[in-house]
mmCIF file of C-alpha atoms in Angstrom:
data_model
loop_
_atom_site.group_PDB
_atom_site.id
_atom_site.type_symbol
_atom_site.label_atom_id
_atom_site.label_comp_id
_atom_site.label_asym_id
_atom_site.label_seq_id
_atom_site.Cartn_x
_atom_site.Cartn_y
_atom_site.Cartn_z
ATOM 1 C CA MET A 1 127.805 67.600 98.944
ATOM 2 C CA ASN A 2 124.462 69.448 100.287
ATOM 3 C CA GLN A 3 125.063 72.539 99.560
ATOM 4 C CA THR A 4 124.857 71.396 96.042
ATOM 5 C CA LEU A 5 121.875 70.012 96.660
ATOM 6 C CA ILE A 6 120.567 72.708 98.491
ATOM 7 C CA TYR A 7 121.030 74.684 95.032
ATOM 8 C CA ILE A 8 119.753 72.108 92.581
ATOM 9 C CA LEU A 9 116.346 72.078 94.545
ATOM 10 C CA ILE A 10 116.087 76.062 94.788
ATOM 11 C CA VAL A 11 116.964 75.218 90.773
ATOM 12 C CA PHE A 12 114.198 73.068 91.083
ATOM 13 C CA GLY A 13 112.003 74.363 92.763
ATOM 14 C CA VAL A 14 111.802 78.456 90.932
ATOM 15 C CA LEU A 15 111.465 76.348 88.251
ATOM 16 C CA ILE A 16 108.030 74.852 89.544
ATOM 17 C CA VAL A 17 107.142 77.522 91.501
ATOM 18 C CA VAL A 18 107.096 80.390 88.546
ATOM 19 C CA MET A 19 105.867 77.744 85.656
ATOM 20 C CA THR A 20 102.483 77.089 88.254
ATOM 21 C CA ILE A 21 102.385 80.922 88.213
ATOM 22 C CA ALA A 22 102.069 81.680 84.373
ATOM 23 C CA THR A 23 99.949 78.373 84.200
ATOM 24 C CA GLY A 24 97.828 79.673 86.610
ATOM 25 C CA LEU A 25 97.893 83.528 85.512
ATOM 26 C CA ILE A 26 95.471 81.882 81.955
ATOM 27 C CA TRP A 27 92.597 81.079 84.901
ATOM 28 C CA LEU A 28 93.749 84.364 86.867
ATOM 29 C CA GLU A 29 93.713 86.430 83.617
ATOM 30 C CA ARG A 30 90.259 85.600 82.863
ATOM 31 C CA ARG A 31 88.916 85.875 86.228
ATOM 32 C CA LEU A 32 89.810 88.887 87.325
ATOM 33 C CA LEU A 33 88.588 90.332 83.476
ATOM 34 C CA ALA A 34 85.009 88.724 84.331
ATOM 35 C CA LEU A 35 84.865 90.886 87.052
ATOM 36 C CA TRP A 36 86.138 93.903 86.019
ATOM 37 C CA GLN A 37 84.444 93.813 82.510
ATOM 38 C CA ASP A 38 80.691 92.606 84.583
ATOM 39 C CA ARG A 39 80.152 89.218 82.985
ATOM 40 C CA TYR A 40 81.148 85.477 83.695
ATOM 41 C CA GLY A 41 84.339 84.233 83.607
ATOM 42 C CA PRO A 42 85.433 80.427 83.950
ATOM 43 C CA ASN A 43 83.524 79.053 86.559
ATOM 44 C CA ARG A 44 81.676 75.514 84.774
ATOM 45 C CA VAL A 45 85.137 73.143 84.937
ATOM 46 C CA GLY A 46 85.948 72.562 88.442
ATOM 47 C CA PRO A 47 85.355 74.393 91.188
ATOM 48 C CA PHE A 48 85.252 78.554 90.482
ATOM 49 C CA GLY A 49 86.212 77.302 87.001
ATOM 50 C CA LEU A 50 90.013 75.617 87.931
ATOM 51 C CA LEU A 51 90.457 72.819 85.683
ATOM 52 C CA GLN A 52 89.535 75.479 82.867
ATOM 53 C CA VAL A 53 93.260 75.627 82.827
ATOM 54 C CA ILE A 54 93.986 71.522 83.028
ATOM 55 C CA ALA A 55 90.706 71.500 79.887
ATOM 56 C CA ASP A 56 93.381 73.966 78.270
ATOM 57 C CA MET A 57 96.206 72.511 78.567
ATOM 58 C CA ILE A 58 94.960 69.025 77.419
ATOM 59 C CA LYS A 59 93.252 70.678 73.975
ATOM 60 C CA ILE A 60 97.063 72.377 73.375
ATOM 61 C CA PHE A 61 98.714 69.220 74.159
ATOM 62 C CA PHE A 62 96.396 67.500 71.191
ATOM 63 C CA LYS A 63 96.021 69.946 68.683
ATOM 64 C CA GLU A 64 97.664 69.324 65.028
ATOM 65 C CA ASP A 65 100.911 70.390 65.542
ATOM 66 C CA TRP A 66 101.560 72.012 62.115
ATOM 67 C CA ILE A 67 104.465 73.141 60.164
ATOM 68 C CA PRO A 68 104.233 75.167 57.375
ATOM 69 C CA PRO A 69 105.667 74.136 54.217
ATOM 70 C CA PHE A 70 106.690 77.609 53.215
ATOM 71 C CA ALA A 71 108.362 77.524 56.549
ATOM 72 C CA ASP A 72 112.155 78.280 57.197
ATOM 73 C CA LYS A 73 111.463 74.348 59.635
ATOM 74 C CA ALA A 74 114.678 74.518 61.644
ATOM 75 C CA VAL A 75 113.902 78.819 62.943
ATOM 76 C CA PHE A 76 110.067 78.195 62.914
ATOM 77 C CA VAL A 77 111.103 75.094 65.477
ATOM 78 C CA ILE A 78 113.600 76.888 67.457
ATOM 79 C CA ALA A 79 112.077 80.776 67.649
ATOM 80 C CA PRO A 80 108.870 79.869 70.412
ATOM 81 C CA ALA A 81 112.072 77.978 72.908
ATOM 82 C CA ILE A 82 114.175 81.225 72.339
ATOM 83 C CA VAL A 83 111.642 82.876 74.460
ATOM 84 C CA ILE A 84 110.384 80.686 77.391
ATOM 85 C CA ILE A 85 114.964 80.270 77.639
ATOM 86 C CA THR A 86 115.719 84.478 78.033
ATOM 87 C CA VAL A 87 112.864 84.718 80.637
ATOM 88 C CA LEU A 88 113.543 82.093 83.008
ATOM 89 C CA MET A 89 117.243 82.492 82.300
ATOM 90 C CA SER A 90 116.126 85.880 83.661
ATOM 91 C CA PHE A 91 114.380 84.570 86.858
ATOM 92 C CA ALA A 92 117.662 83.004 88.137
ATOM 93 C CA VAL A 93 118.969 86.509 89.097
ATOM 94 C CA VAL A 94 115.391 87.252 90.959
ATOM 95 C CA PRO A 95 116.324 87.244 95.015
ATOM 96 C CA PHE A 96 112.952 85.788 96.821
ATOM 97 C CA ALA A 97 113.830 85.942 100.263
ATOM 98 C CA PRO A 98 117.210 85.806 101.705
ATOM 99 C CA GLY A 99 118.893 83.077 100.778
ATOM 100 C CA ILE A 100 116.167 82.154 98.190
ATOM 101 C CA PHE A 101 117.607 82.684 94.419
ATOM 102 C CA VAL A 102 119.498 81.212 91.932
ATOM 103 C CA SER A 103 122.232 82.524 90.909
ATOM 104 C CA ASP A 104 123.717 85.883 92.797
ATOM 105 C CA LEU A 105 125.814 87.813 90.711
ATOM 106 C CA ASN A 106 127.391 91.407 90.817
ATOM 107 C CA ILE A 107 126.186 92.219 87.388
ATOM 108 C CA GLY A 108 122.539 90.700 87.760
ATOM 109 C CA LEU A 109 120.348 93.979 86.950
ATOM 110 C CA LEU A 110 123.077 93.952 83.638
ATOM 111 C CA PHE A 111 121.780 90.417 83.144
ATOM 112 C CA PHE A 112 119.000 91.032 83.180
ATOM 113 C CA LEU A 113 118.251 93.380 80.642
ATOM 114 C CA ALA A 114 120.696 91.501 78.500
ATOM 115 C CA MET A 115 118.327 88.331 78.174
ATOM 116 C CA SER A 116 115.342 90.276 77.871
ATOM 117 C CA SER A 117 116.827 91.773 74.615
ATOM 118 C CA LEU A 118 117.758 87.924 73.130
ATOM 119 C CA GLY A 119 113.453 87.625 73.671
ATOM 120 C CA ALA A 120 113.355 90.099 70.766
ATOM 121 C CA TYR A 121 114.720 87.066 68.501
ATOM 122 C CA SER A 122 111.917 84.572 69.452
ATOM 123 C CA VAL A 123 109.344 87.314 68.052
ATOM 124 C CA VAL A 124 111.753 88.468 64.849
ATOM 125 C CA LEU A 125 113.029 84.652 63.875
ATOM 126 C CA GLY A 126 109.320 83.710 64.714
ATOM 127 C CA GLY A 127 107.237 85.785 61.894
ATOM 128 C CA TRP A 128 110.201 85.264 59.627
ATOM 129 C CA SER A 129 110.109 81.890 59.248
ATOM 130 C CA SER A 130 106.543 81.704 58.949
ATOM 131 C CA ASN A 131 106.782 83.310 55.352
ATOM 132 C CA ASN A 132 103.609 84.502 55.868
ATOM 133 C CA LYS A 133 103.347 88.701 55.461
ATOM 134 C CA TYR A 134 101.230 89.873 57.744
ATOM 135 C CA ALA A 135 103.662 87.027 60.488
ATOM 136 C CA LEU A 136 106.928 89.649 58.898
ATOM 137 C CA ILE A 137 104.857 92.821 59.419
ATOM 138 C CA GLY A 138 104.427 91.609 63.336
ATOM 139 C CA SER A 139 107.377 90.388 63.322
ATOM 140 C CA PHE A 140 108.981 93.802 62.440
ATOM 141 C CA ARG A 141 106.968 95.715 64.044
ATOM 142 C CA ALA A 142 107.835 93.192 67.564
ATOM 143 C CA ALA A 143 111.456 93.862 66.619
ATOM 144 C CA ALA A 144 111.144 98.235 66.518
ATOM 145 C CA GLN A 145 109.127 97.814 69.551
ATOM 146 C CA MET A 146 111.014 95.668 71.665
ATOM 147 C CA LEU A 147 113.991 97.646 71.362
ATOM 148 C CA SER A 148 112.926 100.457 71.379
ATOM 149 C CA TYR A 149 111.184 100.379 74.895
ATOM 150 C CA GLU A 150 114.658 98.277 76.295
ATOM 151 C CA VAL A 151 116.269 102.093 75.506
ATOM 152 C CA PHE A 152 114.211 103.559 77.906
ATOM 153 C CA MET A 153 113.637 100.598 80.281
ATOM 154 C CA GLY A 154 117.724 100.270 80.574
ATOM 155 C CA LEU A 155 118.139 104.279 81.819
ATOM 156 C CA SER A 156 115.186 103.893 83.518
ATOM 157 C CA LEU A 157 116.556 101.440 85.716
ATOM 158 C CA MET A 158 120.520 103.604 86.883
ATOM 159 C CA GLY A 159 119.015 106.166 89.025
ATOM 160 C CA VAL A 160 118.049 102.913 91.636
ATOM 161 C CA VAL A 161 121.370 101.927 90.379
ATOM 162 C CA MET A 162 123.245 105.393 91.334
ATOM 163 C CA LEU A 163 120.929 104.668 95.219
ATOM 164 C CA ALA A 164 121.510 101.795 95.724
ATOM 165 C CA GLY A 165 125.452 101.655 94.211
ATOM 166 C CA SER A 166 125.560 98.019 92.498
ATOM 167 C CA PHE A 167 124.041 96.099 89.970
ATOM 168 C CA ASN A 168 123.350 92.952 92.137
ATOM 169 C CA MET A 169 120.145 92.172 92.946
ATOM 170 C CA ASN A 170 119.721 91.152 96.826
ATOM 171 C CA ASP A 171 122.345 94.653 97.259
ATOM 172 C CA ILE A 172 119.207 96.540 96.130
ATOM 173 C CA VAL A 173 117.007 95.403 97.929
ATOM 174 C CA ILE A 174 119.123 96.011 101.109
ATOM 175 C CA ALA A 175 119.742 99.426 100.412
ATOM 176 C CA GLN A 176 115.756 99.829 100.348
ATOM 177 C CA LYS A 177 115.621 99.110 104.244
ATOM 178 C CA ASN A 178 114.918 102.552 105.302
ATOM 179 C CA ILE A 179 112.820 103.982 102.106
ATOM 180 C CA TRP A 180 111.489 101.868 99.045
ATOM 181 C CA PHE A 181 112.893 103.350 95.670
ATOM 182 C CA VAL A 182 109.687 104.232 94.441
ATOM 183 C CA VAL A 183 109.947 107.233 96.336
ATOM 184 C CA PRO A 184 112.863 108.722 95.050
ATOM 185 C CA GLN A 185 112.445 107.236 91.719
ATOM 186 C CA PHE A 186 108.657 107.805 91.226
ATOM 187 C CA VAL A 187 109.345 108.989 87.787
ATOM 188 C CA GLY A 188 111.694 105.454 86.900
ATOM 189 C CA PHE A 189 109.187 103.424 88.163
ATOM 190 C CA ILE A 190 106.650 104.846 86.018
ATOM 191 C CA ILE A 191 108.554 104.436 82.399
ATOM 192 C CA PHE A 192 110.166 101.277 83.755
ATOM 193 C CA MET A 193 106.520 99.784 84.397
ATOM 194 C CA ILE A 194 105.672 101.330 80.802
ATOM 195 C CA ALA A 195 108.569 99.681 78.870
ATOM 196 C CA GLY A 196 107.893 96.337 80.883
ATOM 197 C CA LEU A 197 104.447 96.386 79.051
ATOM 198 C CA ALA A 198 106.072 97.048 76.197
ATOM 199 C CA GLU A 199 108.667 94.869 76.514
ATOM 200 C CA THR A 200 106.094 91.541 76.732
ATOM 201 C CA HIS A 201 104.169 92.976 74.482
ATOM 202 C CA ARG A 202 100.988 93.303 76.668
ATOM 203 C CA LEU A 203 97.839 95.080 75.458
ATOM 204 C CA PRO A 204 97.576 97.539 75.623
ATOM 205 C CA PHE A 205 100.176 97.226 73.427
ATOM 206 C CA ASP A 206 99.882 94.541 71.784
ATOM 207 C CA ILE A 207 100.110 95.972 67.961
ATOM 208 C CA PRO A 208 103.096 93.110 66.825
ATOM 209 C CA GLU A 209 99.570 90.525 67.267
ATOM 210 C CA ALA A 210 96.690 93.258 66.280
ATOM 211 C CA GLU A 211 94.401 90.650 65.571
ATOM 212 C CA ASN A 212 92.421 93.146 63.698
ATOM 213 C CA GLU A 213 94.915 93.941 61.135
ATOM 214 C CA LEU A 214 97.612 91.056 61.337
ATOM 215 C CA ILE A 215 95.672 88.350 62.377
ATOM 216 C CA ALA A 216 98.002 87.124 64.782
ATOM 217 C CA GLY A 217 100.682 88.874 64.266
ATOM 218 C CA PHE A 218 104.389 87.726 64.441
ATOM 219 C CA HIS A 219 102.279 83.946 65.240
ATOM 220 C CA SER A 220 99.882 83.582 62.999
ATOM 221 C CA GLU A 221 101.312 80.194 61.121
ATOM 222 C CA TYR A 222 101.959 78.244 64.371
ATOM 223 C CA SER A 223 100.025 76.078 66.266
ATOM 224 C CA GLY A 224 100.027 73.644 69.185
ATOM 225 C CA MET A 225 102.465 73.483 71.268
ATOM 226 C CA LYS A 226 104.517 75.709 69.742
ATOM 227 C CA PHE A 227 101.050 78.259 69.891
ATOM 228 C CA GLY A 228 101.603 77.568 73.148
ATOM 229 C CA MET A 229 105.252 78.084 74.116
ATOM 230 C CA PHE A 230 104.327 81.824 73.334
ATOM 231 C CA PHE A 231 101.413 81.982 74.897
ATOM 232 C CA LEU A 232 103.444 80.614 78.251
ATOM 233 C CA GLY A 233 106.667 82.426 77.574
ATOM 234 C CA GLU A 234 103.796 86.046 77.818
ATOM 235 C CA TYR A 235 102.573 84.848 80.779
ATOM 236 C CA LEU A 236 105.920 84.035 82.107
ATOM 237 C CA GLY A 237 107.272 87.818 80.948
ATOM 238 C CA ILE A 238 104.106 89.239 83.121
ATOM 239 C CA THR A 239 105.738 87.068 85.778
ATOM 240 C CA LEU A 240 109.359 88.362 85.861
ATOM 241 C CA ILE A 241 108.397 92.014 84.927
ATOM 242 C CA SER A 242 106.442 92.300 88.113
ATOM 243 C CA ALA A 243 108.921 90.502 90.314
ATOM 244 C CA ILE A 244 111.853 92.797 88.373
ATOM 245 C CA MET A 245 109.392 95.825 89.470
ATOM 246 C CA VAL A 246 109.141 94.564 93.058
ATOM 247 C CA THR A 247 112.669 93.976 93.909
ATOM 248 C CA LEU A 248 113.612 96.973 92.283
ATOM 249 C CA PHE A 249 111.538 99.401 93.300
ATOM 250 C CA PHE A 250 109.318 97.817 96.401
ATOM 251 C CA GLY A 251 111.679 96.671 98.740
ATOM 252 C CA GLY A 252 111.401 92.427 97.559
ATOM 253 C CA TRP A 253 110.844 90.704 100.278
ATOM 254 C CA LEU A 254 110.933 93.888 103.265
ATOM 255 C CA GLY A 255 108.078 94.169 104.866
ATOM 256 C CA PRO A 256 106.784 93.754 108.175
ATOM 257 C CA SER A 257 108.061 90.266 110.119
ATOM 258 C CA PHE A 258 104.416 88.192 110.964
ATOM 259 C CA LEU A 259 105.188 87.478 107.577
ATOM 260 C CA PRO A 260 108.076 85.533 106.410
ATOM 261 C CA PRO A 261 110.115 87.363 103.514
ATOM 262 C CA VAL A 262 109.594 85.035 100.912
ATOM 263 C CA ILE A 263 105.465 85.519 101.007
ATOM 264 C CA TRP A 264 105.715 89.358 101.033
ATOM 265 C CA PHE A 265 107.382 88.838 98.186
ATOM 266 C CA PHE A 266 104.373 87.263 95.974
ATOM 267 C CA ILE A 267 102.531 89.457 97.445
ATOM 268 C CA LYS A 268 103.902 92.713 96.145
ATOM 269 C CA THR A 269 103.749 90.491 92.984
ATOM 270 C CA PHE A 270 100.973 89.962 92.573
ATOM 271 C CA VAL A 271 99.223 93.256 92.966
ATOM 272 C CA PHE A 272 100.812 93.876 90.466
ATOM 273 C CA ILE A 273 100.255 91.007 87.574
ATOM 274 C CA SER A 274 96.850 92.133 88.582
ATOM 275 C CA LEU A 275 97.555 95.716 87.256
ATOM 276 C CA PHE A 276 98.493 94.359 83.993
ATOM 277 C CA ILE A 277 95.399 92.469 83.521
ATOM 278 C CA LEU A 278 93.430 95.642 85.075
ATOM 279 C CA LEU A 279 95.519 98.001 81.764
ATOM 280 C CA ARG A 280 94.190 94.963 79.014
ATOM 281 C CA ALA A 281 90.450 95.346 80.851
ATOM 282 C CA SER A 282 90.449 99.314 80.693
ATOM 283 C CA LEU A 283 93.452 100.334 77.895
ATOM 284 C CA PRO A 284 92.215 100.626 74.192
ATOM 285 C CA ARG A 285 95.108 100.147 72.357
ATOM 286 C CA PRO A 286 97.380 102.789 70.178
ATOM 287 C CA ARG A 287 97.831 103.105 66.877
ATOM 288 C CA TYR A 288 101.664 101.967 65.783
ATOM 289 C CA ASP A 289 103.089 105.206 65.063
ATOM 290 C CA GLN A 290 101.566 106.545 68.344
ATOM 291 C CA LEU A 291 103.208 104.057 70.517
ATOM 292 C CA MET A 292 106.305 104.301 68.826
ATOM 293 C CA SER A 293 106.593 108.582 69.568
ATOM 294 C CA TYR A 294 105.458 107.955 72.878
ATOM 295 C CA GLY A 295 108.679 106.238 73.089
ATOM 296 C CA TRP A 296 111.096 108.604 71.931
ATOM 297 C CA LYS A 297 109.134 112.146 72.337
ATOM 298 C CA LEU A 298 108.038 111.820 75.695
ATOM 299 C CA LEU A 299 109.589 108.531 77.507
ATOM 300 C CA LEU A 300 113.455 109.173 76.064
ATOM 301 C CA PRO A 301 113.516 112.591 77.651
ATOM 302 C CA LEU A 302 111.724 112.024 80.636
ATOM 303 C CA SER A 303 114.431 108.650 81.719
ATOM 304 C CA LEU A 304 117.301 111.112 80.692
ATOM 305 C CA LEU A 305 115.964 113.467 82.727
ATOM 306 C CA ASN A 306 115.407 111.639 86.162
ATOM 307 C CA LEU A 307 118.441 110.219 85.378
ATOM 308 C CA LEU A 308 120.555 113.737 85.781
ATOM 309 C CA VAL A 309 118.679 114.876 88.433
ATOM 310 C CA THR A 310 119.011 111.469 90.782
ATOM 311 C CA GLY A 311 122.848 111.709 89.769
ATOM 312 C CA ALA A 312 123.198 115.624 90.791
ATOM 313 C CA ILE A 313 121.110 115.065 94.448
ATOM 314 C CA VAL A 314 123.851 111.411 94.256
ATOM 315 C CA LEU A 315 126.807 114.043 94.275
ATOM 316 C CA SER A 316 125.492 116.119 96.249
ATOM 317 C CA ARG A 317 124.904 114.447 99.397
#
């Protein structure tokens, strides 16, 4: 019974921490963007503007939750929930520290890739059910972008699997005691980071939402808390990709003993979250055809070459 209670506490603890971080990123992103672009961020609502998040939440909860009369209502309502569910399910296999994880699956890495694939349904169904041509174009772009970059994301991680000899996330972390996998798998790390940006459709890869072309893309018709769920799903995605990069390439919770393992994990994750925000502040958005060309003409050959070289090195030992 005590063991069951511990599992329940871990599940709720992970859920609360992840949702709190994702919500706090609204404030953090505005502050960091302001810092890097030499302007003011939120600084009036509470100390350092910290209560701006609460103000935004109150505003979005009280906005009219409107469903277009021409929309497919059932699918329109379900679509925003899919992105939240799939991302939160992915966190189940992330080991935050020794003994602090929801599920220690032997195929944890494959489970993460499966859940990220299901996330594509959210944007596709959201754009299609809106019965709006701009939303539909945005959903088509999102589908092509996410499905394409999932190929390179999966291939970029196979080198890590070869070196660790396991799909288990805990085993992968433990296998990095001597050297972080970012050193032998630097090419795989770069490809995974680019694919992660495309998966979360963050700037500069926010082409499914390009406001100067598509109003807001696949969520043009959404308002109120349904829009808020898409918004929250994006920040959850940033946190998830950062946590996965730390786990697979930067030793997870491993670090000097003067700090607890879970603190090392969160410090490393925060660094990558900040990097995601910095990229938004500094890079221009490519054209859609350029984005797809980068993937198929550059990232696919590189990921296959990385896989080939890694396999040859592992077999030659």
